[in-house]
PDB file of C-alpha atoms in Angstrom:
ATOM      1  CA  UNK A   1     125.253  47.458  97.897  1.00 38.00           C
ATOM      2  CA  UNK A   2     124.949  47.368  94.092  1.00 43.00           C
ATOM      3  CA  UNK A   3     122.526  44.907  92.525  1.00 45.00           C
ATOM      4  CA  UNK A   4     124.110  45.250  89.055  1.00 57.00           C
ATOM      5  CA  UNK A   5     124.925  41.919  87.507  1.00 71.00           C
ATOM      6  CA  UNK A   6     123.474  39.940  90.412  1.00 84.00           C
ATOM      7  CA  UNK A   7     121.155  36.920  90.005  1.00 93.00           C
ATOM      8  CA  UNK A   8     118.019  37.995  91.807  1.00 91.00           C
ATOM      9  CA  UNK A   9     115.532  35.675  90.202  1.00 94.00           C
ATOM     10  CA  UNK A  10     117.245  32.278  90.346  1.00 94.00           C
ATOM     11  CA  UNK A  11     114.984  30.765  87.619  1.00 92.00           C
ATOM     12  CA  UNK A  12     115.057  33.605  85.137  1.00 97.00           C
ATOM     13  CA  UNK A  13     116.908  33.413  81.799  1.00 98.00           C
ATOM     14  CA  UNK A  14     120.394  34.973  81.962  1.00 98.00           C
ATOM     15  CA  UNK A  15     123.271  35.930  79.614  1.00 98.00           C
ATOM     16  CA  UNK A  16     126.464  35.068  81.592  1.00 98.00           C
ATOM     17  CA  UNK A  17     130.176  35.548  81.063  1.00 98.00           C
ATOM     18  CA  UNK A  18     132.668  33.470  82.960  1.00 98.00           C
ATOM     19  CA  UNK A  19     136.232  34.885  82.624  1.00 98.00           C
ATOM     20  CA  UNK A  20     139.628  33.396  83.523  1.00 98.00           C
ATOM     21  CA  UNK A  21     141.610  35.685  85.833  1.00 96.00           C
ATOM     22  CA  UNK A  22     144.077  37.967  84.037  1.00 95.00           C
ATOM     23  CA  UNK A  23     142.631  36.828  80.724  1.00 96.00           C
ATOM     24  CA  UNK A  24     144.894  33.761  80.766  1.00 97.00           C
ATOM     25  CA  UNK A  25     144.313  31.899  77.487  1.00 97.00           C
ATOM     26  CA  UNK A  26     143.652  28.526  79.099  1.00 98.00           C
ATOM     27  CA  UNK A  27     141.121  27.406  76.434  1.00 98.00           C
ATOM     28  CA  UNK A  28     143.612  27.335  73.614  1.00 97.00           C
ATOM     29  CA  UNK A  29     144.055  23.690  74.483  1.00 97.00           C
ATOM     30  CA  UNK A  30     141.325  21.147  73.744  1.00 98.00           C
ATOM     31  CA  UNK A  31     141.520  19.383  77.173  1.00 98.00           C
ATOM     32  CA  UNK A  32     140.315  22.499  79.057  1.00 98.00           C
ATOM     33  CA  UNK A  33     137.402  23.110  76.674  1.00 98.00           C
ATOM     34  CA  UNK A  34     136.460  19.451  77.019  1.00 98.00           C
ATOM     35  CA  UNK A  35     136.349  19.862  80.808  1.00 98.00           C
ATOM     36  CA  UNK A  36     133.921  22.711  80.387  1.00 98.00           C
ATOM     37  CA  UNK A  37     131.740  20.634  78.010  1.00 98.00           C
ATOM     38  CA  UNK A  38     131.721  17.651  80.326  1.00 98.00           C
ATOM     39  CA  UNK A  39     130.810  19.881  83.270  1.00 98.00           C
ATOM     40  CA  UNK A  40     127.997  21.566  81.366  1.00 98.00           C
ATOM     41  CA  UNK A  41     126.604  18.140  80.546  1.00 98.00           C
ATOM     42  CA  UNK A  42     126.851  17.039  84.201  1.00 98.00           C
ATOM     43  CA  UNK A  43     125.170  20.236  85.404  1.00 98.00           C
ATOM     44  CA  UNK A  44     122.337  19.804  82.953  1.00 98.00           C
ATOM     45  CA  UNK A  45     121.778  16.211  84.013  1.00 98.00           C
ATOM     46  CA  UNK A  46     122.291  16.508  87.767  1.00 98.00           C
ATOM     47  CA  UNK A  47     122.312  20.147  88.924  1.00 98.00           C
ATOM     48  CA  UNK A  48     119.240  21.618  87.202  1.00 98.00           C
ATOM     49  CA  UNK A  49     121.013  23.666  84.548  1.00 98.00           C
ATOM     50  CA  UNK A  50     119.063  24.694  81.455  1.00 98.00           C
ATOM     51  CA  UNK A  51     121.707  25.561  78.839  1.00 98.00           C
ATOM     52  CA  UNK A  52     120.452  27.331  75.697  1.00 98.00           C
ATOM     53  CA  UNK A  53     123.588  28.751  74.139  1.00 98.00           C
ATOM     54  CA  UNK A  54     127.337  28.927  74.752  1.00 98.00           C
ATOM     55  CA  UNK A  55     130.702  29.701  73.269  1.00 98.00           C
ATOM     56  CA  UNK A  56     134.086  28.878  74.733  1.00 98.00           C
ATOM     57  CA  UNK A  57     136.673  31.453  73.654  1.00 98.00           C
ATOM     58  CA  UNK A  58     140.420  31.434  74.525  1.00 98.00           C
ATOM     59  CA  UNK A  59     139.925  32.972  78.046  1.00 98.00           C
ATOM     60  CA  UNK A  60     136.195  33.292  78.675  1.00 98.00           C
ATOM     61  CA  UNK A  61     132.867  31.649  78.165  1.00 98.00           C
ATOM     62  CA  UNK A  62     129.518  33.269  77.222  1.00 98.00           C
ATOM     63  CA  UNK A  63     126.299  31.423  77.797  1.00 98.00           C
ATOM     64  CA  UNK A  64     122.557  31.780  78.003  1.00 98.00           C
ATOM     65  CA  UNK A  65     121.169  29.702  80.871  1.00 98.00           C
ATOM     66  CA  UNK A  66     118.610  29.286  83.557  1.00 98.00           C
ATOM     67  CA  UNK A  67     117.920  26.912  86.458  1.00 98.00           C
ATOM     68  CA  UNK A  68     115.134  24.376  86.491  1.00 97.00           C
ATOM     69  CA  UNK A  69     112.421  24.808  89.097  1.00 96.00           C
ATOM     70  CA  UNK A  70     113.739  23.824  92.517  1.00 96.00           C
ATOM     71  CA  UNK A  71     117.340  24.732  91.666  1.00 97.00           C
ATOM     72  CA  UNK A  72     119.312  27.986  92.056  1.00 97.00           C
ATOM     73  CA  UNK A  73     121.374  29.314  89.177  1.00 98.00           C
ATOM     74  CA  UNK A  74     123.905  30.870  91.559  1.00 96.00           C
ATOM     75  CA  UNK A  75     124.511  27.415  93.146  1.00 97.00           C
ATOM     76  CA  UNK A  76     124.925  25.790  89.782  1.00 98.00           C
ATOM     77  CA  UNK A  77     127.494  28.434  88.741  1.00 98.00           C
ATOM     78  CA  UNK A  78     129.373  28.136  92.035  1.00 96.00           C
ATOM     79  CA  UNK A  79     129.607  24.337  91.674  1.00 98.00           C
ATOM     80  CA  UNK A  80     130.496  24.564  87.946  1.00 98.00           C
ATOM     81  CA  UNK A  81     133.324  26.981  88.666  1.00 97.00           C
ATOM     82  CA  UNK A  82     134.609  25.095  91.704  1.00 96.00           C
ATOM     83  CA  UNK A  83     134.699  21.759  89.850  1.00 98.00           C
ATOM     84  CA  UNK A  84     136.178  23.027  86.645  1.00 98.00           C
ATOM     85  CA  UNK A  85     138.874  24.953  88.508  1.00 97.00           C
ATOM     86  CA  UNK A  86     139.875  21.763  90.311  1.00 97.00           C
ATOM     87  CA  UNK A  87     139.992  19.827  87.021  1.00 98.00           C
ATOM     88  CA  UNK A  88     142.001  22.642  85.317  1.00 98.00           C
ATOM     89  CA  UNK A  89     144.548  22.565  88.077  1.00 97.00           C
ATOM     90  CA  UNK A  90     144.959  18.792  87.732  1.00 97.00           C
ATOM     91  CA  UNK A  91     145.639  19.212  84.030  1.00 97.00           C
ATOM     92  CA  UNK A  92     147.966  22.175  84.524  1.00 97.00           C
ATOM     93  CA  UNK A  93     150.058  20.100  86.909  1.00 96.00           C
ATOM     94  CA  UNK A  94     150.672  17.413  84.393  1.00 96.00           C
ATOM     95  CA  UNK A  95     154.016  17.341  82.617  1.00 94.00           C
ATOM     96  CA  UNK A  96     152.320  17.715  79.238  1.00 94.00           C
ATOM     97  CA  UNK A  97     151.292  21.307  80.061  1.00 96.00           C
ATOM     98  CA  UNK A  98     154.196  23.414  78.908  1.00 95.00           C
ATOM     99  CA  UNK A  99     152.719  26.590  80.394  1.00 96.00           C
ATOM    100  CA  UNK A 100     152.145  25.183  83.860  1.00 93.00           C
ATOM    101  CA  UNK A 101     154.705  27.297  85.766  1.00 95.00           C
ATOM    102  CA  UNK A 102     153.485  30.569  84.239  1.00 96.00           C
ATOM    103  CA  UNK A 103     149.787  29.758  84.645  1.00 96.00           C
ATOM    104  CA  UNK A 104     150.155  28.608  88.264  1.00 95.00           C
ATOM    105  CA  UNK A 105     151.992  31.785  89.136  1.00 94.00           C
ATOM    106  CA  UNK A 106     149.188  33.901  87.546  1.00 94.00           C
ATOM    107  CA  UNK A 107     146.494  31.939  89.410  1.00 95.00           C
ATOM    108  CA  UNK A 108     148.382  32.053  92.705  1.00 92.00           C
ATOM    109  CA  UNK A 109     148.916  35.843  92.347  1.00 91.00           C
ATOM    110  CA  UNK A 110     145.234  36.306  91.679  1.00 90.00           C
ATOM    111  CA  UNK A 111     144.283  34.266  94.785  1.00 90.00           C
ATOM    112  CA  UNK A 112     146.364  36.516  96.991  1.00 88.00           C
ATOM    113  CA  UNK A 113     144.372  39.523  95.949  1.00 84.00           C
ATOM    114  CA  UNK A 114     141.105  38.192  97.439  1.00 74.00           C
ATOM    115  CA  UNK A 115     140.753  36.888 100.958  1.00 68.00           C
ATOM    116  CA  UNK A 116     138.010  34.400 100.039  1.00 66.00           C
ATOM    117  CA  UNK A 117     140.362  32.408  97.831  1.00 58.00           C
ATOM    118  CA  UNK A 118     142.581  29.516  98.780  1.00 76.00           C
ATOM    119  CA  UNK A 119     145.886  28.922  96.989  1.00 90.00           C
ATOM    120  CA  UNK A 120     144.786  29.498  93.384  1.00 93.00           C
ATOM    121  CA  UNK A 121     142.088  31.485  91.652  1.00 94.00           C
ATOM    122  CA  UNK A 122     141.226  30.499  88.115  1.00 96.00           C
ATOM    123  CA  UNK A 123     137.848  32.122  87.496  1.00 96.00           C
ATOM    124  CA  UNK A 124     136.967  35.737  88.271  1.00 94.00           C
ATOM    125  CA  UNK A 125     134.313  36.131  90.904  1.00 90.00           C
ATOM    126  CA  UNK A 126     132.052  38.107  88.568  1.00 92.00           C
ATOM    127  CA  UNK A 127     129.631  36.302  86.247  1.00 94.00           C
ATOM    128  CA  UNK A 128     128.360  39.384  84.445  1.00 93.00           C
ATOM    129  CA  UNK A 129     124.811  38.095  84.805  1.00 96.00           C
ATOM    130  CA  UNK A 130     122.290  39.967  82.694  1.00 96.00           C
ATOM    131  CA  UNK A 131     118.679  38.916  82.885  1.00 97.00           C
ATOM    132  CA  UNK A 132     117.155  38.523  79.398  1.00 97.00           C
ATOM    133  CA  UNK A 133     113.697  40.063  79.528  1.00 95.00           C
ATOM    134  CA  UNK A 134     112.714  40.494  75.857  1.00 96.00           C
ATOM    135  CA  UNK A 135     112.893  38.448  72.667  1.00 96.00           C
ATOM    136  CA  UNK A 136     114.891  41.218  70.992  1.00 97.00           C
ATOM    137  CA  UNK A 137     117.515  41.136  73.826  1.00 97.00           C
ATOM    138  CA  UNK A 138     117.617  37.331  73.705  1.00 98.00           C
ATOM    139  CA  UNK A 139     118.216  37.386  69.945  1.00 97.00           C
ATOM    140  CA  UNK A 140     120.936  40.023  70.346  1.00 98.00           C
ATOM    141  CA  UNK A 141     122.821  37.979  72.947  1.00 98.00           C
ATOM    142  CA  UNK A 142     122.315  34.718  71.053  1.00 98.00           C
ATOM    143  CA  UNK A 143     123.805  36.315  67.872  1.00 98.00           C
ATOM    144  CA  UNK A 144     126.622  37.812  69.873  1.00 98.00           C
ATOM    145  CA  UNK A 145     127.526  34.443  71.375  1.00 98.00           C
ATOM    146  CA  UNK A 146     127.464  32.625  67.997  1.00 98.00           C
ATOM    147  CA  UNK A 147     129.307  35.242  66.087  1.00 98.00           C
ATOM    148  CA  UNK A 148     132.109  35.618  68.663  1.00 98.00           C
ATOM    149  CA  UNK A 149     134.454  33.068  66.985  1.00 98.00           C
ATOM    150  CA  UNK A 150     133.780  34.727  63.580  1.00 98.00           C
ATOM    151  CA  UNK A 151     134.638  38.175  64.890  1.00 98.00           C
ATOM    152  CA  UNK A 152     137.791  36.697  66.522  1.00 98.00           C
ATOM    153  CA  UNK A 153     138.859  35.259  63.161  1.00 98.00           C
ATOM    154  CA  UNK A 154     138.781  31.663  64.308  1.00 97.00           C
ATOM    155  CA  UNK A 155     136.243  30.511  61.738  1.00 98.00           C
ATOM    156  CA  UNK A 156     134.426  31.972  58.724  1.00 98.00           C
ATOM    157  CA  UNK A 157     130.987  30.535  59.632  1.00 98.00           C
ATOM    158  CA  UNK A 158     129.682  30.377  63.209  1.00 98.00           C
ATOM    159  CA  UNK A 159     128.500  26.801  62.835  1.00 98.00           C
ATOM    160  CA  UNK A 160     132.054  25.611  62.020  1.00 98.00           C
ATOM    161  CA  UNK A 161     133.310  26.433  65.575  1.00 98.00           C
ATOM    162  CA  UNK A 162     133.192  23.198  67.506  1.00 97.00           C
ATOM    163  CA  UNK A 163     132.939  24.757  70.987  1.00 98.00           C
ATOM    164  CA  UNK A 164     129.814  26.761  70.379  1.00 98.00           C
ATOM    165  CA  UNK A 165     126.100  26.112  70.249  1.00 98.00           C
ATOM    166  CA  UNK A 166     125.849  27.737  66.812  1.00 98.00           C
ATOM    167  CA  UNK A 167     125.854  24.320  65.088  1.00 98.00           C
ATOM    168  CA  UNK A 168     122.939  23.247  67.349  1.00 98.00           C
ATOM    169  CA  UNK A 169     120.931  26.180  66.012  1.00 98.00           C
ATOM    170  CA  UNK A 170     122.113  26.137  62.377  1.00 97.00           C
ATOM    171  CA  UNK A 171     122.709  22.406  61.724  1.00 97.00           C
ATOM    172  CA  UNK A 172     120.440  20.876  64.411  1.00 97.00           C
ATOM    173  CA  UNK A 173     123.313  19.157  66.197  1.00 97.00           C
ATOM    174  CA  UNK A 174     126.395  19.962  68.233  1.00 97.00           C
ATOM    175  CA  UNK A 175     128.849  18.340  70.672  1.00 97.00           C
ATOM    176  CA  UNK A 176     126.433  18.900  73.536  1.00 96.00           C
ATOM    177  CA  UNK A 177     122.644  18.591  73.561  1.00 95.00           C
ATOM    178  CA  UNK A 178     120.960  21.779  74.814  1.00 96.00           C
ATOM    179  CA  UNK A 179     117.635  23.478  74.839  1.00 95.00           C
ATOM    180  CA  UNK A 180     116.941  25.576  71.770  1.00 96.00           C
ATOM    181  CA  UNK A 181     115.450  28.999  72.224  1.00 95.00           C
ATOM    182  CA  UNK A 182     112.398  29.518  70.004  1.00 84.00           C
TER     183      UNK A 182
END
């Protein structure tokens, strides 16, 4: 069995990517991004998550994270994805979501392709976990995360994108408090 992209050291520092199945652009609406932010906050306070950097793009999230001593990063990710998927489905089923029929069909189709799913699958099973083992590699991934909205043409300056930790690093504040990498 391959060990590529697996979390072997549960307390190491990792660069992670969480992707929505079929690249569905769920995060084009504020409510879904806010669910992610609230869940990050909860996981940091109650689940042992150390969050160092993140960006929420239209259909995926990049982050740099680790687990505090006594916690397992794999468990935190599992709980995060399970909770956010449930919250997303609640929002999708509201009459205010004009894309609900299309999105539910995509998520239902994705669930049928994997026997470990129930009725809907929102997140892919892969987390693309890459252990960060050098300062150079950490800097590279941190810059990649923060420049993502700039490369996508969403903002001119990384710190102007609300759903990113770039403002935490550049301005000293952001919409979520996180640990700053030195």
